[in-house]
CSV table of C-alpha atoms in Angstrom, one decimal:
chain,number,residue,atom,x,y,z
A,295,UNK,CA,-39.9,32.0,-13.1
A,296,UNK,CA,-41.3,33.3,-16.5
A,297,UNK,CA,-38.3,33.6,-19.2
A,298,UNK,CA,-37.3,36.8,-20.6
A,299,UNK,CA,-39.3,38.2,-23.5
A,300,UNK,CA,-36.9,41.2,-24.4
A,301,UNK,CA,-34.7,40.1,-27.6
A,302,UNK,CA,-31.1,39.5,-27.1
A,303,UNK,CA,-29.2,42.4,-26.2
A,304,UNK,CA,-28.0,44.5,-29.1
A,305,UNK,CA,-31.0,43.3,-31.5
A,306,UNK,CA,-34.1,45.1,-31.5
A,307,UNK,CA,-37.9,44.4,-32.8
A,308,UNK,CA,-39.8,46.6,-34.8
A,309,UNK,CA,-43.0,47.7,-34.8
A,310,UNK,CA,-45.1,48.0,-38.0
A,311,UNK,CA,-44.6,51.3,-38.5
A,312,UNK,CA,-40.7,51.3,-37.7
A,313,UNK,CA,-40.6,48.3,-40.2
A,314,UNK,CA,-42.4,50.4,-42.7
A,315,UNK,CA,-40.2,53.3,-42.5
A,316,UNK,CA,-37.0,50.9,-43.0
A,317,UNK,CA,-38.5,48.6,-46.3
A,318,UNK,CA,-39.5,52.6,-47.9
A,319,UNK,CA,-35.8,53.1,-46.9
A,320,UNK,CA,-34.6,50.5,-48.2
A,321,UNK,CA,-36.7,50.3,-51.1
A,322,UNK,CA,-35.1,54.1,-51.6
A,323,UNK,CA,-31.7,53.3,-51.7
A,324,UNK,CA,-32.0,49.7,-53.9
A,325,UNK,CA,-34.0,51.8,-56.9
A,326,UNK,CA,-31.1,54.4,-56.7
A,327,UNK,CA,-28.2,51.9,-56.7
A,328,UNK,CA,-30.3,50.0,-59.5
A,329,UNK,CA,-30.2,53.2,-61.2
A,330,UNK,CA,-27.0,53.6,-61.8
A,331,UNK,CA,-26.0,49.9,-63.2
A,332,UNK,CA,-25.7,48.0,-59.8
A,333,UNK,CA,-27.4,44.5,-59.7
A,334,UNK,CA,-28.1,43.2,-56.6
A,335,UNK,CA,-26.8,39.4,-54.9
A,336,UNK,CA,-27.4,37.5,-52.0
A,337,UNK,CA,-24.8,35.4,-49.7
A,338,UNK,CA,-25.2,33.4,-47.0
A,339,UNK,CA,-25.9,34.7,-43.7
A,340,UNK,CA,-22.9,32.1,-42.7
A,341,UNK,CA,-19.7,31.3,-44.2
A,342,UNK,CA,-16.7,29.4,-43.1
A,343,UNK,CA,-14.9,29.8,-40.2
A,344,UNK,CA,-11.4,29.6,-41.9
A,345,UNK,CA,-12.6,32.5,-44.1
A,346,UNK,CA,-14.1,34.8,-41.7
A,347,UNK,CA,-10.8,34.5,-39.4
A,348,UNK,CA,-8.2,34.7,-42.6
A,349,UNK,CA,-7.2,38.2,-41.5
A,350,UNK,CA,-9.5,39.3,-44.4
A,351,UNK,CA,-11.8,41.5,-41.5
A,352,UNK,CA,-9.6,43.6,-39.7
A,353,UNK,CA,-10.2,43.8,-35.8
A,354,UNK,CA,-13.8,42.6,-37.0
A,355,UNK,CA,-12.5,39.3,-36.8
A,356,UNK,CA,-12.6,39.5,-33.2
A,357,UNK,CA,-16.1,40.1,-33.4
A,358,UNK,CA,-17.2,37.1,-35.2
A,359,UNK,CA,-20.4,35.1,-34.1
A,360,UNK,CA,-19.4,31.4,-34.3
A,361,UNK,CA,-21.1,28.5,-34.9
A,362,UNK,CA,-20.9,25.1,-32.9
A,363,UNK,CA,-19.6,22.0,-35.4
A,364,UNK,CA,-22.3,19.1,-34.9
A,365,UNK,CA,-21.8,16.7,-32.1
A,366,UNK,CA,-19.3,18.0,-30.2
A,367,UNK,CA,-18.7,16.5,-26.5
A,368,UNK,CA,-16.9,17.3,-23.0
A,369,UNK,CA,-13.9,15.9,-24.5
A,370,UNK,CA,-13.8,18.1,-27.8
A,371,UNK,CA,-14.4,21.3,-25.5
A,372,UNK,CA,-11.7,20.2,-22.8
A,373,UNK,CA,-9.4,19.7,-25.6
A,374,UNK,CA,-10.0,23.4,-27.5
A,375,UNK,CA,-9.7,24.7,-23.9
A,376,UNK,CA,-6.2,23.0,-23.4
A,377,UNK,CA,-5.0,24.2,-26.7
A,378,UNK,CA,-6.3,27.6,-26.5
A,379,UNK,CA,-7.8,27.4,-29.6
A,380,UNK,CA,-11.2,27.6,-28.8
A,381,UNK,CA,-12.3,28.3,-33.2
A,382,UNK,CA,-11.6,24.6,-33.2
A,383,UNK,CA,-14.9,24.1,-32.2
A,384,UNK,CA,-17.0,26.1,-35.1
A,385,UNK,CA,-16.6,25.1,-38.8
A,386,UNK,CA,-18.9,28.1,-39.4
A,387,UNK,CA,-19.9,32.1,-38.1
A,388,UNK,CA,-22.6,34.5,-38.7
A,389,UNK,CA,-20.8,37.1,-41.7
A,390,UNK,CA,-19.8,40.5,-40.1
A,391,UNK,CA,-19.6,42.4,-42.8
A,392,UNK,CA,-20.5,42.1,-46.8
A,393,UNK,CA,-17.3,43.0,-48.0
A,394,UNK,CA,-15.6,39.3,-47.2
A,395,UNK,CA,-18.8,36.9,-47.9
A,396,UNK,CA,-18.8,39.5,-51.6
A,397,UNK,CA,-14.8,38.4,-52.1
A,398,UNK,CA,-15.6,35.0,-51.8
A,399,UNK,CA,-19.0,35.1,-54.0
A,400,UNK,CA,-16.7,36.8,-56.9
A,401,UNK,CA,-14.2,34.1,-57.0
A,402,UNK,CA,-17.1,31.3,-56.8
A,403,UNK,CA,-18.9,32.8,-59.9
A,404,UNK,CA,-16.0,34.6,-61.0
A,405,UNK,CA,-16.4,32.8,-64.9
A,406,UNK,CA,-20.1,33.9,-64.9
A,407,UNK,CA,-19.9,37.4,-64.3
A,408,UNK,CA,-19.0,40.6,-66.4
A,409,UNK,CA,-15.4,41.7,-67.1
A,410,UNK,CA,-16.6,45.0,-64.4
A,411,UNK,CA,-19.1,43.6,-62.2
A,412,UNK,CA,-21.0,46.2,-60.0
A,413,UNK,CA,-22.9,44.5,-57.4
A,414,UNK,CA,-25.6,45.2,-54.2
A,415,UNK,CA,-25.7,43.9,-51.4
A,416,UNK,CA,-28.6,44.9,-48.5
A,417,UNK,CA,-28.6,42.8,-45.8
A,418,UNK,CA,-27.8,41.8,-42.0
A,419,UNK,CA,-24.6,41.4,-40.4
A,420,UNK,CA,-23.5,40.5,-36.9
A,421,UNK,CA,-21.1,41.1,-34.6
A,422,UNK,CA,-20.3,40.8,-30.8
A,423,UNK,CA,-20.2,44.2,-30.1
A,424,UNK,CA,-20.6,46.0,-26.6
A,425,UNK,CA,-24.1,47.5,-27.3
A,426,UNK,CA,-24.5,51.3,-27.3
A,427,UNK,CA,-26.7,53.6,-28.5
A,428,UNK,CA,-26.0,53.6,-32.5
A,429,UNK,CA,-24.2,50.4,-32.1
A,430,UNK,CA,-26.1,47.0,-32.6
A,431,UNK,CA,-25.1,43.2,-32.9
A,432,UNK,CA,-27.6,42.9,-35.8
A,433,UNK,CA,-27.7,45.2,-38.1
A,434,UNK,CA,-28.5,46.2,-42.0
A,435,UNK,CA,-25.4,47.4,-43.9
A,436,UNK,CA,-26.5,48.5,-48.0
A,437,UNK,CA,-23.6,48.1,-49.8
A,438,UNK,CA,-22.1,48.2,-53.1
A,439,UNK,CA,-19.3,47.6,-55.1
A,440,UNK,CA,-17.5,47.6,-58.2
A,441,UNK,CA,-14.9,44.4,-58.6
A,442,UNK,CA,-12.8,44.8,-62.1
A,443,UNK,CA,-12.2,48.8,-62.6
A,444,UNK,CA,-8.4,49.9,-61.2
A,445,UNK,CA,-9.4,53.4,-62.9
A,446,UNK,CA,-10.8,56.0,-61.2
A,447,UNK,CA,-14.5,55.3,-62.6
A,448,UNK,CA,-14.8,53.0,-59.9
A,449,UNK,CA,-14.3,55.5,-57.3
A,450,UNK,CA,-16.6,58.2,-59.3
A,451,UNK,CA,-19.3,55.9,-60.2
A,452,UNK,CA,-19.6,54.8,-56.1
A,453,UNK,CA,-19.3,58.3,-54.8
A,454,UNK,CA,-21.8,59.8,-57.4
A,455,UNK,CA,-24.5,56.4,-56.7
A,456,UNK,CA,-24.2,56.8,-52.8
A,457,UNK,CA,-24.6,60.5,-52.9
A,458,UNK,CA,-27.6,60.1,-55.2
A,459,UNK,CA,-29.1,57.8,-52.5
A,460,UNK,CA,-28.8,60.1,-49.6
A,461,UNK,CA,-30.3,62.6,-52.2
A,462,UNK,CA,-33.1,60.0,-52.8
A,463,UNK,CA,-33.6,59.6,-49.1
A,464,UNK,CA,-34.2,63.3,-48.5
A,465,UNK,CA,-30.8,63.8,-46.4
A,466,UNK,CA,-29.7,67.0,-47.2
A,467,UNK,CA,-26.2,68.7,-46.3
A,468,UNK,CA,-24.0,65.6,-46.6
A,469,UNK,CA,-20.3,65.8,-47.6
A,470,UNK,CA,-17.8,63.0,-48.4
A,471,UNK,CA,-14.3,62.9,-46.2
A,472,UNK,CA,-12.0,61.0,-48.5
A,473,UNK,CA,-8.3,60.4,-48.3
A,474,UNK,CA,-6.0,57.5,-49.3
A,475,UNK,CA,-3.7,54.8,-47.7
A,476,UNK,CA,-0.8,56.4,-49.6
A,477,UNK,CA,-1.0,59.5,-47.7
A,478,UNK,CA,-1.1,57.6,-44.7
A,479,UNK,CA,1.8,55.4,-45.4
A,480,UNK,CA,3.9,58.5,-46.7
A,481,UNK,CA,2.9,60.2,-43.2
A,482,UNK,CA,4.0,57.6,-41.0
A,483,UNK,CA,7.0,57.3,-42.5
A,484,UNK,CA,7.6,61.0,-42.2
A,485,UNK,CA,7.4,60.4,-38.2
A,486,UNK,CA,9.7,57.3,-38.6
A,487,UNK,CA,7.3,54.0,-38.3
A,488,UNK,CA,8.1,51.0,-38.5
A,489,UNK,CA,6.5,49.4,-42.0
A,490,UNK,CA,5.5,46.3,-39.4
A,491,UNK,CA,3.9,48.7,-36.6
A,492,UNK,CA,2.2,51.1,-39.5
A,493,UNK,CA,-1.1,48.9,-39.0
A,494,UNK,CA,-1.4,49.0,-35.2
A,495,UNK,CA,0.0,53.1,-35.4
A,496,UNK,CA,-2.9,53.7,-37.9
A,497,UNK,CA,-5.5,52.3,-35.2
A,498,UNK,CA,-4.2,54.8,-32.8
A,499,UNK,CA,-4.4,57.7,-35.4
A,500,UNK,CA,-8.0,56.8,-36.2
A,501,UNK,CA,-9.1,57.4,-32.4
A,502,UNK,CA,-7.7,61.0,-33.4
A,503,UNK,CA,-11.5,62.4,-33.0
A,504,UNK,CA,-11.7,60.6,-29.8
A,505,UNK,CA,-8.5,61.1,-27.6
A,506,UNK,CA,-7.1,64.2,-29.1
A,507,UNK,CA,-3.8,65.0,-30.3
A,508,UNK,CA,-2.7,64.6,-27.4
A,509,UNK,CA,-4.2,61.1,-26.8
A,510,UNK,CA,-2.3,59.7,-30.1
A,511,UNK,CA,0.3,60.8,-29.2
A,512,UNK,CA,1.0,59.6,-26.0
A,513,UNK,CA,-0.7,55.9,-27.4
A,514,UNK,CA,2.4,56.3,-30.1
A,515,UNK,CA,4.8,56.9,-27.4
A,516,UNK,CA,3.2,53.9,-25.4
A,517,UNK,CA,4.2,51.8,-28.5
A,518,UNK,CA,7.8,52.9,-28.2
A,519,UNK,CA,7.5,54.9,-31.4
A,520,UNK,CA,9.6,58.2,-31.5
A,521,UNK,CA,6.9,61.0,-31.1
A,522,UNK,CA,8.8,64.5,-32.2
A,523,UNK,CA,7.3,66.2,-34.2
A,524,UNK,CA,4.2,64.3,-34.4
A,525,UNK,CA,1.7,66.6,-32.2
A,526,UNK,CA,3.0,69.5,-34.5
A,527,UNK,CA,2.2,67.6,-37.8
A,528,UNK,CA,-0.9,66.4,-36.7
A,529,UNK,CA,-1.9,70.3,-35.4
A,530,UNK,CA,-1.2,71.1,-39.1
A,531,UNK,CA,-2.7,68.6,-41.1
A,532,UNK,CA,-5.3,69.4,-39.3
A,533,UNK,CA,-6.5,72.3,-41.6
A,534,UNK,CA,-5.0,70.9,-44.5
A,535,UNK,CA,-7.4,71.3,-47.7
A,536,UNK,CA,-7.2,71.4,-51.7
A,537,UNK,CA,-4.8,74.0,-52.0
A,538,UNK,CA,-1.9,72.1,-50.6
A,539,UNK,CA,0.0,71.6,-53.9
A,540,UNK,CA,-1.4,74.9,-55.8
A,541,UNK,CA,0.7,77.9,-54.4
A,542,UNK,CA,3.5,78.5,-57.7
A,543,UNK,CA,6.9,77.0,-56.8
A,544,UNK,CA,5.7,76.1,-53.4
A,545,UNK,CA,6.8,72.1,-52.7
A,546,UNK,CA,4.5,69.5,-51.7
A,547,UNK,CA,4.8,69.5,-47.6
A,548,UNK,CA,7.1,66.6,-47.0
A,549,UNK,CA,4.3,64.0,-45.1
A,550,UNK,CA,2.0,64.2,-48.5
A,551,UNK,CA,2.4,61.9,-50.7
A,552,UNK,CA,1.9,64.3,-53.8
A,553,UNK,CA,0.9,61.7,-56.2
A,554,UNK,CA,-1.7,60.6,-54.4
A,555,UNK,CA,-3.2,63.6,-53.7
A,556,UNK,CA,-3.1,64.5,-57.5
A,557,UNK,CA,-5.3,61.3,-58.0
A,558,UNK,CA,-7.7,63.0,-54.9
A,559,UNK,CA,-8.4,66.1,-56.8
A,560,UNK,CA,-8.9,64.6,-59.8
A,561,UNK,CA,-12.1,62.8,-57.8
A,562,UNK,CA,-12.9,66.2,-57.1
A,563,UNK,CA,-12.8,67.4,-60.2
A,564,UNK,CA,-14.8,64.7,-61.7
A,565,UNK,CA,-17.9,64.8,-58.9
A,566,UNK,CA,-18.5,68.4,-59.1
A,567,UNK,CA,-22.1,68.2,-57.2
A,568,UNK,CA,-20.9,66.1,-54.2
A,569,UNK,CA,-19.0,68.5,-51.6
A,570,UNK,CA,-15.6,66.5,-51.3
A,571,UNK,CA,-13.8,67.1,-48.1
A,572,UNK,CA,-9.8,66.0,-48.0
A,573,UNK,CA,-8.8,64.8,-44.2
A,574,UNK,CA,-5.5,63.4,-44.5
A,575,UNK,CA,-6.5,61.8,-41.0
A,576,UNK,CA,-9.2,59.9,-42.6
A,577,UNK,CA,-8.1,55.9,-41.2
A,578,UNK,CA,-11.0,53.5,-42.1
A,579,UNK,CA,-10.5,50.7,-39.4
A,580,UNK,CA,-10.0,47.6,-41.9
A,581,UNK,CA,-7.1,46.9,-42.9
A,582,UNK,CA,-7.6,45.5,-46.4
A,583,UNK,CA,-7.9,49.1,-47.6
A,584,UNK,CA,-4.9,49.7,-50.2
A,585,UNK,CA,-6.0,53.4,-51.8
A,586,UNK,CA,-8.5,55.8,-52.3
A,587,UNK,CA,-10.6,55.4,-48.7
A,588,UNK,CA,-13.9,58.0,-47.7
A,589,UNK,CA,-16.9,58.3,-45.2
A,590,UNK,CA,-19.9,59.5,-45.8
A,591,UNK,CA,-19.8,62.8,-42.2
A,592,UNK,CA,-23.3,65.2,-41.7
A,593,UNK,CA,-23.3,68.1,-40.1
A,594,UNK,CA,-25.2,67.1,-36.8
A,595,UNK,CA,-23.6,64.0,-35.9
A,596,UNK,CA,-20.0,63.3,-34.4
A,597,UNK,CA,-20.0,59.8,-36.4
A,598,UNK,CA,-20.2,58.4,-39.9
A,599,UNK,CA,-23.0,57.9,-42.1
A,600,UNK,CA,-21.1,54.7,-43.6
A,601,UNK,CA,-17.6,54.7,-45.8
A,602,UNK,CA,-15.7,52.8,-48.0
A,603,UNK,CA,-12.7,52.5,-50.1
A,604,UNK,CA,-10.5,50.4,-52.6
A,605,UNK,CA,-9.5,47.1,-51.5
A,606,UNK,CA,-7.3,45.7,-54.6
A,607,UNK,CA,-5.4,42.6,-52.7
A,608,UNK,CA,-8.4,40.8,-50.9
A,609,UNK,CA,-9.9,38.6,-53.6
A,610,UNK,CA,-6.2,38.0,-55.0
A,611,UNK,CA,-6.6,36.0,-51.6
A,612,UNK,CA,-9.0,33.4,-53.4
A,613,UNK,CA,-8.2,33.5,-57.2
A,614,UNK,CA,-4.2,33.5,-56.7
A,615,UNK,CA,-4.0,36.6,-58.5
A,616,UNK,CA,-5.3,40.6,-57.5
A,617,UNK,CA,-8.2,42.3,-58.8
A,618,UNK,CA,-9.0,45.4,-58.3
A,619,UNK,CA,-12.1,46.2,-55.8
A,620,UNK,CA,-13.9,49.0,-54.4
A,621,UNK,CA,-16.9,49.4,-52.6
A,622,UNK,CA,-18.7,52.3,-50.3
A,623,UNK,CA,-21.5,51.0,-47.7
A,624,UNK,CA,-23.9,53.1,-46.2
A,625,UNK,CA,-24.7,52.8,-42.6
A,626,UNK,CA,-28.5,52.3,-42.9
A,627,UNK,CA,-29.0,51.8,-39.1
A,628,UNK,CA,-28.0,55.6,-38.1
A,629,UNK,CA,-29.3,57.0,-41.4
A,630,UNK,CA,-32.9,55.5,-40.8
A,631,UNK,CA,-32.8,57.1,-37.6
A,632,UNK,CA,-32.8,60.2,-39.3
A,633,UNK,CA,-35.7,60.2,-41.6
A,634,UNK,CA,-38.9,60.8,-40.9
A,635,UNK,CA,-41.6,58.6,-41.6
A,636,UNK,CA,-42.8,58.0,-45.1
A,637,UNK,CA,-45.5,60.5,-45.0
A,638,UNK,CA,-46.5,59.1,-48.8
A,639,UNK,CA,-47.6,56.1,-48.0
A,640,UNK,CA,-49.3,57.4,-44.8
A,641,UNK,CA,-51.3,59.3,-47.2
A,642,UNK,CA,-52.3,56.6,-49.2
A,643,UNK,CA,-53.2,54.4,-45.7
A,644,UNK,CA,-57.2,54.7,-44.0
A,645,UNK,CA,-59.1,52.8,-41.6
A,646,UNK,CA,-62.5,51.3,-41.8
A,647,UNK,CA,-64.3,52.2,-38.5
A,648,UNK,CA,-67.3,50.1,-38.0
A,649,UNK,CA,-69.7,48.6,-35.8
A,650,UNK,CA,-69.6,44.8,-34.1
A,651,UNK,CA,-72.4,43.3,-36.2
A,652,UNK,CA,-71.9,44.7,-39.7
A,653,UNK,CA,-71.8,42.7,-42.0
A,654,UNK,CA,-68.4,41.1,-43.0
A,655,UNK,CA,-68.9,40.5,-46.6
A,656,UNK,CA,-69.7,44.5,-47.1
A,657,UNK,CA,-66.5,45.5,-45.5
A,658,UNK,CA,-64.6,43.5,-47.8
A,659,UNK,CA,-66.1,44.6,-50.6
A,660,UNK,CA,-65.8,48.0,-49.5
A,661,UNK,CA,-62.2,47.2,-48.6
A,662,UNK,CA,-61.2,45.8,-52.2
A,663,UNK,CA,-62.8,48.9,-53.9
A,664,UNK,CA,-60.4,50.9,-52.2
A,665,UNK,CA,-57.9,48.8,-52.5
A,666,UNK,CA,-58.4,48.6,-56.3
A,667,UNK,CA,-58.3,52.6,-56.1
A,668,UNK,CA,-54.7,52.5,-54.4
A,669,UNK,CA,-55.2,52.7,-50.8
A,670,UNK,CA,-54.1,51.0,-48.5
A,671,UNK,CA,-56.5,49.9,-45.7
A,672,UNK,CA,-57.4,48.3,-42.5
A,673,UNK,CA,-60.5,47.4,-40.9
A,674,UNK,CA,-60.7,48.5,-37.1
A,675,UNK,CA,-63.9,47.4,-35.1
A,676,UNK,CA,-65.2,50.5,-33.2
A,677,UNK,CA,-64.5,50.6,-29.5
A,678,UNK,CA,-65.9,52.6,-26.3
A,679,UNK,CA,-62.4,54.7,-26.5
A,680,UNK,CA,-62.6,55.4,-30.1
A,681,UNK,CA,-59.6,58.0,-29.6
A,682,UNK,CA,-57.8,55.0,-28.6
A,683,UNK,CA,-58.0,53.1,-31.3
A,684,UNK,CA,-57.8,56.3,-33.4
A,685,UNK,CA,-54.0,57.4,-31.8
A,686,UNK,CA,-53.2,53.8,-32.1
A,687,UNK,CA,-53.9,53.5,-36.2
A,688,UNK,CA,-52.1,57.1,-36.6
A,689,UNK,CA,-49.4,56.0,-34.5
A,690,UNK,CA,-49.7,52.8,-37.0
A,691,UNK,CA,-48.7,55.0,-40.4
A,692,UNK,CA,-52.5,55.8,-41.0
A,693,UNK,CA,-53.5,59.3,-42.2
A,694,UNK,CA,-57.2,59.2,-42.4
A,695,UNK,CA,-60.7,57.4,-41.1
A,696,UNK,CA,-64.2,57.0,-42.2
A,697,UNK,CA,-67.1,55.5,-40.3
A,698,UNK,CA,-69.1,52.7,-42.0
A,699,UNK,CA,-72.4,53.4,-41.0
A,700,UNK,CA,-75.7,51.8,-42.7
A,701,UNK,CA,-76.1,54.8,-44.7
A,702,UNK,CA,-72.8,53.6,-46.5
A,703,UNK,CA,-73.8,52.3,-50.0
A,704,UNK,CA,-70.4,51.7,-51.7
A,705,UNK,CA,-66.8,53.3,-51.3
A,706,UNK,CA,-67.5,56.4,-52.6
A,707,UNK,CA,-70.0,57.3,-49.9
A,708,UNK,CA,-67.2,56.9,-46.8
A,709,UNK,CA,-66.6,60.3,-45.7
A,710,UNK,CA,-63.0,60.2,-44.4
A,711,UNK,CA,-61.4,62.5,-41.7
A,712,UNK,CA,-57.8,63.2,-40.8
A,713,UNK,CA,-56.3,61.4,-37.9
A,714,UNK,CA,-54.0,64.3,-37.5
């Protein structure tokens, strides 16, 4: 029986042209981040096991691709099995996200970086997910961050790069959700939380878009949280805006945490071109998030565009002491989906048509010369179904043809048609 020659489920190939449009994509958003002061890194696609299972990654943990330690045996895996502990077989994973393998680079290189280090990271991540459309196991995440900065620069300086990105990229009418773990942790104790169950209440808030108020409620109740008044609050909140705090005399209302919200529309008032939206319902799944939190929300799509926030007690987990961190990733998967292709460079792209016995030295030469002039070019030996071969090279990224006939003297003789 002949194997299987799909790739693993939740990975994909691309074609040429879909790996064109992603490297102009990308290529987009690493000249914008460059831009504004970010220098780009590289980590390991793998780091330890011990690090990516720390509690560092949220429910991503559970996610993790290991890796097999060298020489194990029947006996090693019988014993992992008795125990439970089935880790105790891989020293290393594949990274899930940027954000750990970035907390560890800092405090490796720590002495040989700048006081405010702003860093980019572009690359693949992987994690066992249920695969969906929109949802892959290997995927690109472009990410930066700004380690150093407890101010609110580091906030403004992320916000203002990403949205100059998206503005780079052609993606018009995106707007920034932002809220802050404050808020949160003020809100749940307004309903009476447990500190110890405010993690595992904030998961169930964060399905808000999914189940309804009605949903979180009834998940809160399941936790044997008191739930009055909750449904209420939520129904609320869920208008809430920038004018909570404005009204003269009027007191904050008692689930804000006011000085929090101060520091959110001081954001606003420092990124007056970005369209910042408050959501006091705004969760962010990891839990390493300790303030200021946002996602990056257009107006056709019922998901994300990517997200971030401040994370100030992760790499305190390496050095022995905090420093303050934020980052904002954008989700390059969906938001390549959305483009369309790079119609520069398809401008600048023609095929060579010719016949089966010319001669190959004049093609190249006639090649070069174009090359040399900017284009970008590909020879294409005429066929019985020309449109064929035509549809396929327009399909391909190309824009135009010319046939090299033997009245062609040089390059400036081609005569070139669109393939539109």
């Amino acid at each position: 029986m002949a194997s299987s020659v799909n790739p693993p489920r939740g990975m994909r190939d691309f074609l040429p042209r879909e790996k064109a449009a992603r490297e102009h994509a990308l290529g987009v958003i690493r000249q914008s981040f460059a831009a504004h002061g970010f220098d780009e890194i590289e980590t390991p696609v793998m780091e330890d096991s011990a690090l990516l299972h720390s509690g560092l990654g949220g429910d991503n943990e559970k996610l993790a691709f290991a890796v097999l330690k060298r020489g194990l045996g029947p006996a090693d895996a019988a014993a992992a099995a008795a125990s439970g502990d089935l880790l105790a077989l891989a020293d290393l994973g594949l990274r899930f996200d940027l954000t750990v393998p970035l907390a560890r680079f800092y405090a490796t290189h720590r002495a040989e970086l700048p006081a405010v280090f702003r860093a980019i990271q572009i690359a693949p991540v992987w994690r066992a997910e249920r695969p969906q459309k929109g949802r892959y196991r290997q995927f690109v995440q472009c990410d930066i961050d700004i380690i150093g900065e407890a101010g609110p620069l580091a906030e403004i300086e992320l916000i203002t790069a990403t949205a100059a990105a998206l503005d780079a990229l052609g993606l018009a009418g995106c707007s920034v959700r932002i809220n802050d773990r404050r808020i949160l942790t003020t809100l749940l104790g307004h309903w009476g939380v447990p500190p110890e169950r405010n993690e595992r209440a904030l998961i169930t808030i964060d399905k808000l878009d999914k189940i309804g108020v009605d949903g979180v409620v009834a998940e809160l109740a399941g936790l044997g949280l008191a739930t009055e008044g909750i449904a209420d609050t939520l129904r609320a909140i869920g208008s809430a805006g920038w004018d909570l705090t404005e009204a003269d005399g009027a007191p904050a209302p008692a689930w804000l945490d006011a000085a929090a919200y101060a520091d959110l529309r001081a954001l606003r008032a420092a990124l007056p071109g970005v369209e910042l939206v408050f959501d006091p319902t705004l969760v962010r799944g990891m839990g390493y998030y300790t303030g200021t939190i946002f996602e990056i929300a257009h107006p056709d799509l019922a998901y994300s565009l990517g997200g971030g926030g401040r994370y100030d007690g992760m790499i305190g987990r390496f050095l022995g002491t905090d420093v303050p961190a934020c980052g904002f990733s954008i989700g390059f998967e969906r938001i390549v989906d959305l483009l369309g292709a790079d119609e520069a460079s398809a401008a600048n792209a023609v095929v060579l048509v010719h016949e089966k016995d010319a001669d190959p030295a004049r093609l190249v030469a006639l090649k070069s010369a174009l090359v040399e002039g900017g284009l970008r070019v590909r020879l294409e030996r005429r066929t019985k179904n020309l449109k064929a071969l035509l549809d396929r090279a327009g399909e391909a990224g190309y824009s135009r043809f010319a046939f090299v006939t033997a009245e062609t003297v040089d390059a400036s003789s081609l005569d070139f048609k669109s393939l539109a």
